[in-house]
GROMACS .gro file of C-alpha atoms in nm:
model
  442
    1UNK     CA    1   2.045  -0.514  -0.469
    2UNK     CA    2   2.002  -0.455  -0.854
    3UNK     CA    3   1.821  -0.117  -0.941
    4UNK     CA    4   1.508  -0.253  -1.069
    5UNK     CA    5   1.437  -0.378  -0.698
    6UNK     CA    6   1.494  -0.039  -0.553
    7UNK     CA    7   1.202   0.107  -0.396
    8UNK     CA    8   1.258   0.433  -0.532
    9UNK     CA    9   1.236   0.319  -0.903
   10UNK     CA   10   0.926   0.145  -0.747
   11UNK     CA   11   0.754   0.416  -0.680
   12UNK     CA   12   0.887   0.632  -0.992
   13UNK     CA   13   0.734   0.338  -1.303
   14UNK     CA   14   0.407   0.322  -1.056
   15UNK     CA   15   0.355   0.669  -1.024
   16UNK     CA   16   0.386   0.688  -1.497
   17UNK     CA   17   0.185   0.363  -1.490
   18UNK     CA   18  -0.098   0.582  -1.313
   19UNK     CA   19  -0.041   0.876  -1.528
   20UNK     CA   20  -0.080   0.684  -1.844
   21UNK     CA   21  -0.357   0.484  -1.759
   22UNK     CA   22  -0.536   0.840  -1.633
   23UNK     CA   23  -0.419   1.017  -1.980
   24UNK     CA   24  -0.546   0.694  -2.170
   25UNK     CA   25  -0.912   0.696  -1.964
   26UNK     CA   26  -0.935   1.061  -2.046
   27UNK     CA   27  -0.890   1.054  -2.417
   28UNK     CA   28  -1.118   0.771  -2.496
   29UNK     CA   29  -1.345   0.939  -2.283
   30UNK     CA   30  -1.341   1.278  -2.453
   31UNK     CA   31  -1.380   1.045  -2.759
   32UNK     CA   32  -1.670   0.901  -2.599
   33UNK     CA   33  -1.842   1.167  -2.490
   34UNK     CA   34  -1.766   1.399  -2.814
   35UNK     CA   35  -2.130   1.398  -3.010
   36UNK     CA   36  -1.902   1.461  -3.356
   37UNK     CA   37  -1.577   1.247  -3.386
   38UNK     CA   38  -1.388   1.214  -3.762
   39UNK     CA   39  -1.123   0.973  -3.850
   40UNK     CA   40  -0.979   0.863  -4.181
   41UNK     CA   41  -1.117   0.509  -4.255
   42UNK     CA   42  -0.883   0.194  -4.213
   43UNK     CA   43  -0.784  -0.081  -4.480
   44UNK     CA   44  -1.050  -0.313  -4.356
   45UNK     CA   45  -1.281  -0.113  -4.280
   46UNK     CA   46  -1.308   0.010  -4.639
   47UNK     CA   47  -1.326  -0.345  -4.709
   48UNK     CA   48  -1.658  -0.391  -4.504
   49UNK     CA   49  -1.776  -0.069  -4.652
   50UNK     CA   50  -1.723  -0.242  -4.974
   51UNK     CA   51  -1.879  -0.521  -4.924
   52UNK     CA   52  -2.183  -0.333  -4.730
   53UNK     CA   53  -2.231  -0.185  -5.063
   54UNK     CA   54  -2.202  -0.489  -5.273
   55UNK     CA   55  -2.416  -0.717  -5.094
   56UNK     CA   56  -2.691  -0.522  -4.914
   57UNK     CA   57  -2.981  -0.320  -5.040
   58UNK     CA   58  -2.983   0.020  -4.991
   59UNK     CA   59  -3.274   0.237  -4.805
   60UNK     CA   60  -3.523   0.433  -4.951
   61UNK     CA   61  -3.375   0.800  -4.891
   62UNK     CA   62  -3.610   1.009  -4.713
   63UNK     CA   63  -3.537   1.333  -4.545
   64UNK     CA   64  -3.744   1.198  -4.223
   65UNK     CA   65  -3.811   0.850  -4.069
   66UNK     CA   66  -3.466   0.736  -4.197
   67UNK     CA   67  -3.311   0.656  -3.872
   68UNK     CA   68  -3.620   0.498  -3.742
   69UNK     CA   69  -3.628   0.268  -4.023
   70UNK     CA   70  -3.219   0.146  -3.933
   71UNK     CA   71  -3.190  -0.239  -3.891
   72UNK     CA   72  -2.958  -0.343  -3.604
   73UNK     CA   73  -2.586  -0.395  -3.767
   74UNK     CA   74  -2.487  -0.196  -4.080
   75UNK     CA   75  -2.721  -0.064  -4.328
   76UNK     CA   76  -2.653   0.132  -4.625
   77UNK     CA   77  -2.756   0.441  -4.790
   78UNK     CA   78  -2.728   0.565  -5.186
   79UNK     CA   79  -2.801   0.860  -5.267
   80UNK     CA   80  -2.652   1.143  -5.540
   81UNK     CA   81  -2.471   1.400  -5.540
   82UNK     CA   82  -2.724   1.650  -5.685
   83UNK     CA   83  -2.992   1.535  -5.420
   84UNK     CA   84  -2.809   1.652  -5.091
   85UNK     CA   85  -3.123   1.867  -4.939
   86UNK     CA   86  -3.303   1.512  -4.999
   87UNK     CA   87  -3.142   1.324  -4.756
   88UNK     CA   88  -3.109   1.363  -4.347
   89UNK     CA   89  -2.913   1.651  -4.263
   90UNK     CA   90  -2.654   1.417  -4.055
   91UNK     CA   91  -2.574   1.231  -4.371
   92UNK     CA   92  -2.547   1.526  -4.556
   93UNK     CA   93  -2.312   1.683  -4.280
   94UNK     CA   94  -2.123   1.396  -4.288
   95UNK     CA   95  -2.044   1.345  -4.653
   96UNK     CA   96  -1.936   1.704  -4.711
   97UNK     CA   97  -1.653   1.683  -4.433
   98UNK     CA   98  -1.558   1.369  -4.622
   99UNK     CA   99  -1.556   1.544  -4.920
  100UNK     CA  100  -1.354   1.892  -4.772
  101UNK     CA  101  -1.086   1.603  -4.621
  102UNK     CA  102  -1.072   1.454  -4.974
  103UNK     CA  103  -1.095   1.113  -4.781
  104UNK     CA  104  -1.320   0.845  -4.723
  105UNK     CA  105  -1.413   0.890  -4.299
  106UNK     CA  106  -1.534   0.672  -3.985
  107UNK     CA  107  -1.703   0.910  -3.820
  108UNK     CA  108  -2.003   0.956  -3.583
  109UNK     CA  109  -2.280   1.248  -3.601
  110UNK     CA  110  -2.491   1.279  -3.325
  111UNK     CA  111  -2.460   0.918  -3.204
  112UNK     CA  112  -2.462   0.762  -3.533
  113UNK     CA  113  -2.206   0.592  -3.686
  114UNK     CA  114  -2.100   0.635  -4.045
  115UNK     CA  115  -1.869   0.526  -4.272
  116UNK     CA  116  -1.783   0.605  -4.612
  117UNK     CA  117  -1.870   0.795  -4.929
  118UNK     CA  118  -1.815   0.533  -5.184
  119UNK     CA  119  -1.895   0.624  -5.550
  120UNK     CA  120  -1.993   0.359  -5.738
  121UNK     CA  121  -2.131   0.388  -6.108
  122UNK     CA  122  -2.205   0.831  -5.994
  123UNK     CA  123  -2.375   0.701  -5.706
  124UNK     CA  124  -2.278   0.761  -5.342
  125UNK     CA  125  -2.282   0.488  -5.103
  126UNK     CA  126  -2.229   0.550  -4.699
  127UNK     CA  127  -2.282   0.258  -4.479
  128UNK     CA  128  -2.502   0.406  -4.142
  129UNK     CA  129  -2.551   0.201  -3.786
  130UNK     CA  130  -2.741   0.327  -3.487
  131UNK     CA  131  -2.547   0.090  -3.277
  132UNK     CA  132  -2.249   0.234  -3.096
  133UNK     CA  133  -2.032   0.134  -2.796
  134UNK     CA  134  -2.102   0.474  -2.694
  135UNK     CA  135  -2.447   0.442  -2.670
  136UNK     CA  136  -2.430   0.154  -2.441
  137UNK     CA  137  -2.433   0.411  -2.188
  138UNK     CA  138  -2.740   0.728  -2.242
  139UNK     CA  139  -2.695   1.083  -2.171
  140UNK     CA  140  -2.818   1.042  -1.832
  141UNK     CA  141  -2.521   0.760  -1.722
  142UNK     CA  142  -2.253   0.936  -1.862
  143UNK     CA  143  -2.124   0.985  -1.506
  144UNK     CA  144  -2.006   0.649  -1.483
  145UNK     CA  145  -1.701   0.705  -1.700
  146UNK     CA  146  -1.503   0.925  -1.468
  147UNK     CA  147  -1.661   0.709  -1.188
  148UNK     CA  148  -1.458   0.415  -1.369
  149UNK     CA  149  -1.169   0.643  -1.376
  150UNK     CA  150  -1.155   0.711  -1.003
  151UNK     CA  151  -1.187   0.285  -0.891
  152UNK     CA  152  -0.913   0.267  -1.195
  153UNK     CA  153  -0.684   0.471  -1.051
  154UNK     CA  154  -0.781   0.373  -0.633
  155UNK     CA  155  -0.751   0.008  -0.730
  156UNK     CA  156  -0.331   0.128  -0.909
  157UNK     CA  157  -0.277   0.336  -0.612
  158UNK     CA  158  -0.446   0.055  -0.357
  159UNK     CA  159  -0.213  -0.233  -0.499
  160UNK     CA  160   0.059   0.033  -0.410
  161UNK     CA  161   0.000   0.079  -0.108
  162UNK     CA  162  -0.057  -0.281   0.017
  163UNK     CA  163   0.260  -0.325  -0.150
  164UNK     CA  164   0.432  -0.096   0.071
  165UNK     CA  165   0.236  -0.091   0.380
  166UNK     CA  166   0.219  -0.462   0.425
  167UNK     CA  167   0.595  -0.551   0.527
  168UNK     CA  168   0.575  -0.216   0.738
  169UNK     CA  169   0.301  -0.345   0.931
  170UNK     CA  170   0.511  -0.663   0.944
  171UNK     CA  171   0.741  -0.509   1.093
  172UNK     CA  172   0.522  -0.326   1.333
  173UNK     CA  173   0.445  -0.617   1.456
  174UNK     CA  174   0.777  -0.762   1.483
  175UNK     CA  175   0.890  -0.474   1.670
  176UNK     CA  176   0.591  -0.532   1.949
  177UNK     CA  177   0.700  -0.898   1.931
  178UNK     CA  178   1.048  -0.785   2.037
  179UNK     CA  179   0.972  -0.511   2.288
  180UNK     CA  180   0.761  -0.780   2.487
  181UNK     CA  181   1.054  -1.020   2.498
  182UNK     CA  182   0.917  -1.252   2.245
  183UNK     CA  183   1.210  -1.328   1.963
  184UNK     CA  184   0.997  -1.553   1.739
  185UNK     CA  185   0.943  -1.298   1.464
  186UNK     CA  186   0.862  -1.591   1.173
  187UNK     CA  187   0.623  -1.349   0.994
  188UNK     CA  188   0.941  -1.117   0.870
  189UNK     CA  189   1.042  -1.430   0.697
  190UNK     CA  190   0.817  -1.296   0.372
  191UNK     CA  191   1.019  -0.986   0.363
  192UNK     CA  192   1.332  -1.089   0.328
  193UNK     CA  193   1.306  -1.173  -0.074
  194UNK     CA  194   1.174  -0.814  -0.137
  195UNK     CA  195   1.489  -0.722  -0.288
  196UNK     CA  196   1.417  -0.380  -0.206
  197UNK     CA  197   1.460  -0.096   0.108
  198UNK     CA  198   1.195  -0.222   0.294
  199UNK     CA  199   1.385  -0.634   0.232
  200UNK     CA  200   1.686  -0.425   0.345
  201UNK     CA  201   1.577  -0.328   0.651
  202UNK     CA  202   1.412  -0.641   0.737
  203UNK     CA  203   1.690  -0.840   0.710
  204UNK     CA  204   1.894  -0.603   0.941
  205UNK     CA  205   1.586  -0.617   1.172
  206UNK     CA  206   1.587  -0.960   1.184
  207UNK     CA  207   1.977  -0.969   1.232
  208UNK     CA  208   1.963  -0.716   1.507
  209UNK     CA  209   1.675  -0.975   1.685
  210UNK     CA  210   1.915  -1.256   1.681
  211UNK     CA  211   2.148  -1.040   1.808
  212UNK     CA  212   1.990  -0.947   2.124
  213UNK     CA  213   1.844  -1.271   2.157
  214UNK     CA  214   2.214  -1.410   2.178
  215UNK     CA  215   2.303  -1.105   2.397
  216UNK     CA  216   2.017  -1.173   2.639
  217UNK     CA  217   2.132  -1.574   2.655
  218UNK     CA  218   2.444  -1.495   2.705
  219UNK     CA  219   2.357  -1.239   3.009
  220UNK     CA  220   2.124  -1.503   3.147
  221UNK     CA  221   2.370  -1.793   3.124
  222UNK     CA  222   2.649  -1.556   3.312
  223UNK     CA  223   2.430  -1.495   3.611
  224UNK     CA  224   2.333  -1.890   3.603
  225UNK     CA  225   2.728  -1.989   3.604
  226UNK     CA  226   2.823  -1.671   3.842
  227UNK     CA  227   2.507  -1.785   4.113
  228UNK     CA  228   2.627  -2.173   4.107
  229UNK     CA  229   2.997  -2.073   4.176
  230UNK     CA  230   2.890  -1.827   4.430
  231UNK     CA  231   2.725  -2.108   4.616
  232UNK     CA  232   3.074  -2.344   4.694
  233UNK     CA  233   3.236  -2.055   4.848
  234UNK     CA  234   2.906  -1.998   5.020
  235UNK     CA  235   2.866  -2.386   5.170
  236UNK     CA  236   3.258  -2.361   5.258
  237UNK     CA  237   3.216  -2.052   5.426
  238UNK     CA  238   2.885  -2.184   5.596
  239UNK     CA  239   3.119  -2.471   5.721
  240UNK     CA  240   3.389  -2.267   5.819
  241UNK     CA  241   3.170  -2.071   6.043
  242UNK     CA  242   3.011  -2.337   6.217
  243UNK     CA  243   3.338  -2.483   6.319
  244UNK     CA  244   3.426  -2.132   6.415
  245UNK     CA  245   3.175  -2.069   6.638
  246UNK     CA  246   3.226  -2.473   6.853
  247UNK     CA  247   3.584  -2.339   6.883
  248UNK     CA  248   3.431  -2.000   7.070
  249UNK     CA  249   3.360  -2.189   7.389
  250UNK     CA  250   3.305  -1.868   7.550
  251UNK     CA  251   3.110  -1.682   7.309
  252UNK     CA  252   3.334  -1.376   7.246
  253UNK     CA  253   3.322  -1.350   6.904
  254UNK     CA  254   2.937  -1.453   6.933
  255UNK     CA  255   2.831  -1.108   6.762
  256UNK     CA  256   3.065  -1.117   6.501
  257UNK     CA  257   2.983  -1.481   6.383
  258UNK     CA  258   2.622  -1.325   6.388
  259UNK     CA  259   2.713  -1.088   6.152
  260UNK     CA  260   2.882  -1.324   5.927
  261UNK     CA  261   2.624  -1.563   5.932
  262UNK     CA  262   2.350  -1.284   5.855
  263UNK     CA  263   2.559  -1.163   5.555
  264UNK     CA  264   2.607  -1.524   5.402
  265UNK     CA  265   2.258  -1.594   5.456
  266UNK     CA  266   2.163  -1.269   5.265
  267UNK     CA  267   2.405  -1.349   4.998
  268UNK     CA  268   2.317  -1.737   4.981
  269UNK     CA  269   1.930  -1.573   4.903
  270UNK     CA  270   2.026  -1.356   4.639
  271UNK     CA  271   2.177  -1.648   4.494
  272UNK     CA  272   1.919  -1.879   4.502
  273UNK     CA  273   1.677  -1.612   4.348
  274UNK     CA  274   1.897  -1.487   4.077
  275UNK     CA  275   1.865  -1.896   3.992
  276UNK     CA  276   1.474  -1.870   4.047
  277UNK     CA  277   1.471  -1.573   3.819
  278UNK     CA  278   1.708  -1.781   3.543
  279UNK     CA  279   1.408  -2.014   3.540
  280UNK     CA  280   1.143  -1.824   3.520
  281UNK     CA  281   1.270  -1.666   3.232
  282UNK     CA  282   1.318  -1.973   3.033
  283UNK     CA  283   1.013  -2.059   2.848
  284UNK     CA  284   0.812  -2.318   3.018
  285UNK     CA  285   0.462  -2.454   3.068
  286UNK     CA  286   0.190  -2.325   3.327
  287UNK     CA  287   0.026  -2.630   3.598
  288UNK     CA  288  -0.283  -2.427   3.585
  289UNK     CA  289  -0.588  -2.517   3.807
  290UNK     CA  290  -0.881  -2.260   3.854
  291UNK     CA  291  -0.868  -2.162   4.193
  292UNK     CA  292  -1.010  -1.943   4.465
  293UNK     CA  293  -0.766  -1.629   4.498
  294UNK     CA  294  -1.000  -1.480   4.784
  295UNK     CA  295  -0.932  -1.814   4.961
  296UNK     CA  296  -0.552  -1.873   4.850
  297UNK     CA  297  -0.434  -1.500   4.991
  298UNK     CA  298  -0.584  -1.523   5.269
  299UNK     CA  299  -0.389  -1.865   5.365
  300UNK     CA  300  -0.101  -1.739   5.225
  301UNK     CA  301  -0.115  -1.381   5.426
  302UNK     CA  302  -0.112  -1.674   5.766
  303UNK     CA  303   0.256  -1.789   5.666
  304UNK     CA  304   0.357  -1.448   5.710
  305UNK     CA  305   0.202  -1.359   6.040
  306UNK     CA  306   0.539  -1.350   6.218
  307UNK     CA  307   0.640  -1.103   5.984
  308UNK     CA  308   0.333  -0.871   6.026
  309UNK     CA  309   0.332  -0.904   6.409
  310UNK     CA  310   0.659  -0.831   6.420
  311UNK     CA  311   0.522  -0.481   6.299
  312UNK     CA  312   0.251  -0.470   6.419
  313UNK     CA  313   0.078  -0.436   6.063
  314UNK     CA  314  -0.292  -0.449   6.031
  315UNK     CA  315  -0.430  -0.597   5.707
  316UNK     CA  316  -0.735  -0.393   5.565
  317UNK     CA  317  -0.939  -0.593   5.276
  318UNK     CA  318  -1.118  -0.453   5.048
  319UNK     CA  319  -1.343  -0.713   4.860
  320UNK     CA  320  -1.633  -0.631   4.614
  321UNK     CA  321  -1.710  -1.005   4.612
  322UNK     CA  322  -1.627  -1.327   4.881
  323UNK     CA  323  -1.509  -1.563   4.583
  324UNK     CA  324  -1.304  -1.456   4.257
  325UNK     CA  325  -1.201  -1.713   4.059
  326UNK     CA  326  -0.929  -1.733   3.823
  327UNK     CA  327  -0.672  -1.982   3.669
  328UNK     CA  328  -0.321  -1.974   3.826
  329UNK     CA  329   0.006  -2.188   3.879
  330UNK     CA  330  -0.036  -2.187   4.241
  331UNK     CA  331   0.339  -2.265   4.333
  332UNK     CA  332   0.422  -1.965   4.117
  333UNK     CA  333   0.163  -1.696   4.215
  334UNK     CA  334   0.227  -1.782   4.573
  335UNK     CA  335   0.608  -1.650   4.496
  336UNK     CA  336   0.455  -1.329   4.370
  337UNK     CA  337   0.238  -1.265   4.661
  338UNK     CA  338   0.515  -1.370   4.861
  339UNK     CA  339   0.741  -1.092   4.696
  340UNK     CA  340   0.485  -0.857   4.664
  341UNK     CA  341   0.318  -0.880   5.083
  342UNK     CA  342   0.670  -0.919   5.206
  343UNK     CA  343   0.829  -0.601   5.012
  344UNK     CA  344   0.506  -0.381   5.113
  345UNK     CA  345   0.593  -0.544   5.490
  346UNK     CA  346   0.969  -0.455   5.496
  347UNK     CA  347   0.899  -0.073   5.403
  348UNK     CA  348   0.565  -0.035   5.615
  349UNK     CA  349   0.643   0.157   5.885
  350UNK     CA  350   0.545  -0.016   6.265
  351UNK     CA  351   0.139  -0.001   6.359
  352UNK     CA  352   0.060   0.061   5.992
  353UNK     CA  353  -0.181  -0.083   5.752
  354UNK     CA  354  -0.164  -0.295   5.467
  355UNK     CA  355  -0.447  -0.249   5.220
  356UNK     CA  356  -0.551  -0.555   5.013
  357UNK     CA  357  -0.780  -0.545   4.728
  358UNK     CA  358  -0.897  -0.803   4.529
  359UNK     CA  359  -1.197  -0.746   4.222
  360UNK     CA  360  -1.340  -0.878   3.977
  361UNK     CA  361  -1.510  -0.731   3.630
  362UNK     CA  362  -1.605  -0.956   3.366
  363UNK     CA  363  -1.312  -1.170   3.295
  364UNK     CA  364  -1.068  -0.919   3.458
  365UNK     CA  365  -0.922  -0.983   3.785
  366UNK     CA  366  -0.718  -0.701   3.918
  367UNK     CA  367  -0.557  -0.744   4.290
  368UNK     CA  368  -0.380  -0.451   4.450
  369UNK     CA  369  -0.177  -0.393   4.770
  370UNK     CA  370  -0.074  -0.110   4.898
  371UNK     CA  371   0.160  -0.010   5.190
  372UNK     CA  372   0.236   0.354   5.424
  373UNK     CA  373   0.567   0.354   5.302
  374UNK     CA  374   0.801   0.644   5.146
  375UNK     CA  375   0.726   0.494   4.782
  376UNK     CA  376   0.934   0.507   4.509
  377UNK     CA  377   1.009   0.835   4.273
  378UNK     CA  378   0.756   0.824   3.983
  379UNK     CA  379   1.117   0.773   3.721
  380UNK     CA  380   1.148   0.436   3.904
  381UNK     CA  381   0.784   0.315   3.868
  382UNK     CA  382   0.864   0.116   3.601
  383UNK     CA  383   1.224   0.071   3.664
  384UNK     CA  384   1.154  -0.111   3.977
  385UNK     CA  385   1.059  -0.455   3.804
  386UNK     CA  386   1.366  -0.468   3.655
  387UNK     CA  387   1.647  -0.700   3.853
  388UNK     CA  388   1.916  -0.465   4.053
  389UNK     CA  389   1.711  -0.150   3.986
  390UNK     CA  390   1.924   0.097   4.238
  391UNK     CA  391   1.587   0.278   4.417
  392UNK     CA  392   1.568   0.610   4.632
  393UNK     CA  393   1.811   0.603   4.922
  394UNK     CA  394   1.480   0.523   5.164
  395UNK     CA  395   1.486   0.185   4.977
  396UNK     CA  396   1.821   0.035   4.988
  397UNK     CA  397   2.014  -0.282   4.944
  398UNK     CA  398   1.975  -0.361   5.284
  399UNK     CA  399   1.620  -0.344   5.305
  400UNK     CA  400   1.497  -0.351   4.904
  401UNK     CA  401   1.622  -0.743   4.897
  402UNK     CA  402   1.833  -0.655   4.572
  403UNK     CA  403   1.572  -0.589   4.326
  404UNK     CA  404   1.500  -0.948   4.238
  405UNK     CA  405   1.151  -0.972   4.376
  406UNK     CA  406   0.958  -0.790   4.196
  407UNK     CA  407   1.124  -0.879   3.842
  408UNK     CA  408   0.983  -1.235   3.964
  409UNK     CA  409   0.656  -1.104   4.049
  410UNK     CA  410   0.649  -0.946   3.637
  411UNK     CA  411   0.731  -1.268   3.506
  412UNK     CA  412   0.548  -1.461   3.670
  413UNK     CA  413   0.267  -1.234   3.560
  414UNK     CA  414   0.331  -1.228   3.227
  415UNK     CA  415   0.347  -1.609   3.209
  416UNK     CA  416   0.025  -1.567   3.340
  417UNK     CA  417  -0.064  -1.358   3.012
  418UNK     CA  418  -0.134  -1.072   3.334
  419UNK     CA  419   0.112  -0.705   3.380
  420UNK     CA  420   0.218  -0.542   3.726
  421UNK     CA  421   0.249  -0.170   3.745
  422UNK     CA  422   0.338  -0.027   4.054
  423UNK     CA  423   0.138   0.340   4.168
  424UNK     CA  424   0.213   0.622   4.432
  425UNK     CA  425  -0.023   0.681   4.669
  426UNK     CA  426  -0.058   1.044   4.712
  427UNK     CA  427  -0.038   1.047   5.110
  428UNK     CA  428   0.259   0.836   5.181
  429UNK     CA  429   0.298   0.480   5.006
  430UNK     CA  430   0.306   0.241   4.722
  431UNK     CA  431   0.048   0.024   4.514
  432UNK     CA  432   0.156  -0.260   4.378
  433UNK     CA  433  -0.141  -0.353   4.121
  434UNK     CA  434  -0.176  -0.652   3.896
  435UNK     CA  435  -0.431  -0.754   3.679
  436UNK     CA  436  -0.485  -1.125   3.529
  437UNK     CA  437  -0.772  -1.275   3.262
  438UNK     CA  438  -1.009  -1.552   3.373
  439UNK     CA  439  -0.900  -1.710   2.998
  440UNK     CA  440  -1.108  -2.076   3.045
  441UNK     CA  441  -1.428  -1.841   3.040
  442UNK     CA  442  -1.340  -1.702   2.700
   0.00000   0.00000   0.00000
């Protein structure tokens, strides 16, 4: 990165460019604003005094009514030497600070401007205008100037700050982008020709995405390849067992094929939702139909009546309304209720109660279930969504199903443009709540 890129130097020229222009606004205002202002008279400008003199007629001096008498433009007054107490005071003024400099002056005297003297044949010429660019503006609007000033300088110090603020905010949003899972951060594209820190820092930004982006393939395709070899020992050991248990024509080793068979079932489901999982997480379009959830849970809580009998669970709803509708995938929201009912079912505790909620405000649908369990420690509340999150000893492998469900459940979710947070209940228990947008009413 060459110097004149660095944000530093940046900063540094801006920061001179604003003092300059301030210390430039400031002295042609105090020029402005000063009623008596003397400067030696320029080359052409003693040509047009020249020429003033030549070519127009002079005014008829008198001590009062002169200025009244001014035509727009130049106008020019002779008068001599000997006469001074004849002719306005402000000329008079004027001519005798020429004459102390020993120069001809531009000069203004209480709003008028004046050029000159020229002596021409013992006469004394000054060329007099009431027009001035500082009279565009009368006593009463002087205000404006440092007014001008301050949107001036805002407007320097503005530009700067877009200038530096803008890829920042790019980056903002880049880093929300990331945090979410989403690795399409196109809009960091514009930052990368900065040549400066902040282009820097982008393009490690950007680096760092692909990294992790790679990382998380990578990680994804391992438990893809490690789940479809798992399942050949799986089938063979399946096999295995079956032939196993025709030889045990007397049922001895009944129990222990029963235990075999339990554990390769349990590992055979792990496998096949570490694949479900692999899925999900690939991008992919939503069949969405808009659908009755009041309806759909309530069939859905039937397929798992074994389950709840076996129990003896009692379902408690709480409804603020008998139809809430709301566009879903229904093959995939039927795994997440799945997940969620059966995870609040394996932890209830016998003769319990499952509460099911289900509301709707505006276009927000939120539906909550909560069990009587031992819940989860409030450091694993979020934790628990992740896949393998290792839970409190009261929710163990053998009964927590791995930690795959529920990372389902928050994908499925958020595919679903919804979130699932999971809540204590202060008594004894856990709330799983999640919250969804009716989106085809917006």
């Amino acid at each position: 990165m060459r110097w004149r890129n660095s944000l530093f130097i940046k900063i540094f020229l801006w920061f001179w460019v604003v003092v300059f222009v301030c210390m430039t606004v400031a002295t042609l205002s105090f020029q402005w604003l000063q009623d008596n202002y003397y400067r030696p008279l320029q080359v052409r400008e003693q040509i047009l005094l020249q020429r003033i003199a030549e070519n127009m007629q002079p005014l008829k001096i008198k001590k009062r009514g002169l200025w009244r008498r001014l035509e727009p433009g130049w106008n020019i007054v002779r008068f001599d030497e000997s006469k001074l107490n004849d002719i306005p005071h402000d000329i008079a003024e004027f001519y005798e600070h020429a004459v102390a400099e020993q120069q001809s002056l531009w000069g203004q005297e209480d709003g008028f401007v004046m050029m000159g003297p020229l002596v021409h044949r013992n006469q004394i010429y000054i060329a007099v205008s009431r027009y001035h660019w500082r009279h565009s503006l009368d006593e009463g609007e002087r205000w404006l100037i440092p007014f001008l000033v301050v949107v001036m300088v805002s407007l320097l110090c503005g530009v700067l700050a877009w200038h530096l603020t803008s890829p920042i905010r790019r980056l903002q949003q880049a880093a929300k982008k990331l945090s979410a899972g989403d690795f399409d951060i196109s809009e960091l594209r514009s930052n990368l020709n900065r040549g400066d820190e902040l282009g820097d820092l982008s393009v490690e930004f950007v680096e760092m995405a692909d990294s992790l982006q790679r990382l998380l393939q990578s990680h994804r395709q391992l438990l893809r390849d490690v789940s479809h070899e798992l399942r050949s020992p799986l089938t063979r050991l399946q096999i295995a067992l079956g032939i196993a248990r025709k030889k045990d024509e007397h049922n001895t080793l009944q129990s222990e094929h029963d235990r075999i068979e339990r554990a390769a079932g349990q590992v055979a489901n792990l496998v096949t939702q570490i694949l479900d999982l692999a899925k999900l997480q690939q991008e992919g379009e939503l069949t969405t139909e808009r659908l009755d959830l009041v309806r759909l849970f309530k069939v859905w809580l039937q397929d798992a009546e074994l389950e709840l009998a076996s129990k003896n669970l009692t379902i408690e709803w709480q409804l603020q309304e008998q139809e809430v509708f709301c566009p879903i995938d229904v093959v995939l929201m039927q795994r997440a209720f799945d997940n969620v009912l059966r995870n609040a079912i394996r932890f209830s505790p016998a003769d319990g109660v499952l509460t099911l909620s289900l509301n709707k405000q505006g276009q927000q649908v939120s539906f909550t279930l909560c069990d009587q369990g031992p819940g989860v420690s409030d450091d694993k509340l979020e934790d628990i969504f992740s896949p393998f999150t290792q839970v409190d000893q009261s929710r163990n492998h053998a009964s927590s199903g791995y930690g795959i469900g529920l990372a389902m459940v928050k994908r499925i979710l958020n595919m679903h443009h919804g979130d699932v947070i999971a809540k204590n209940i202060i008594q004894s228990g856990l709330c799983i709540e999640w919250s969804l947008s009716d989106r085809s009413k917006a």
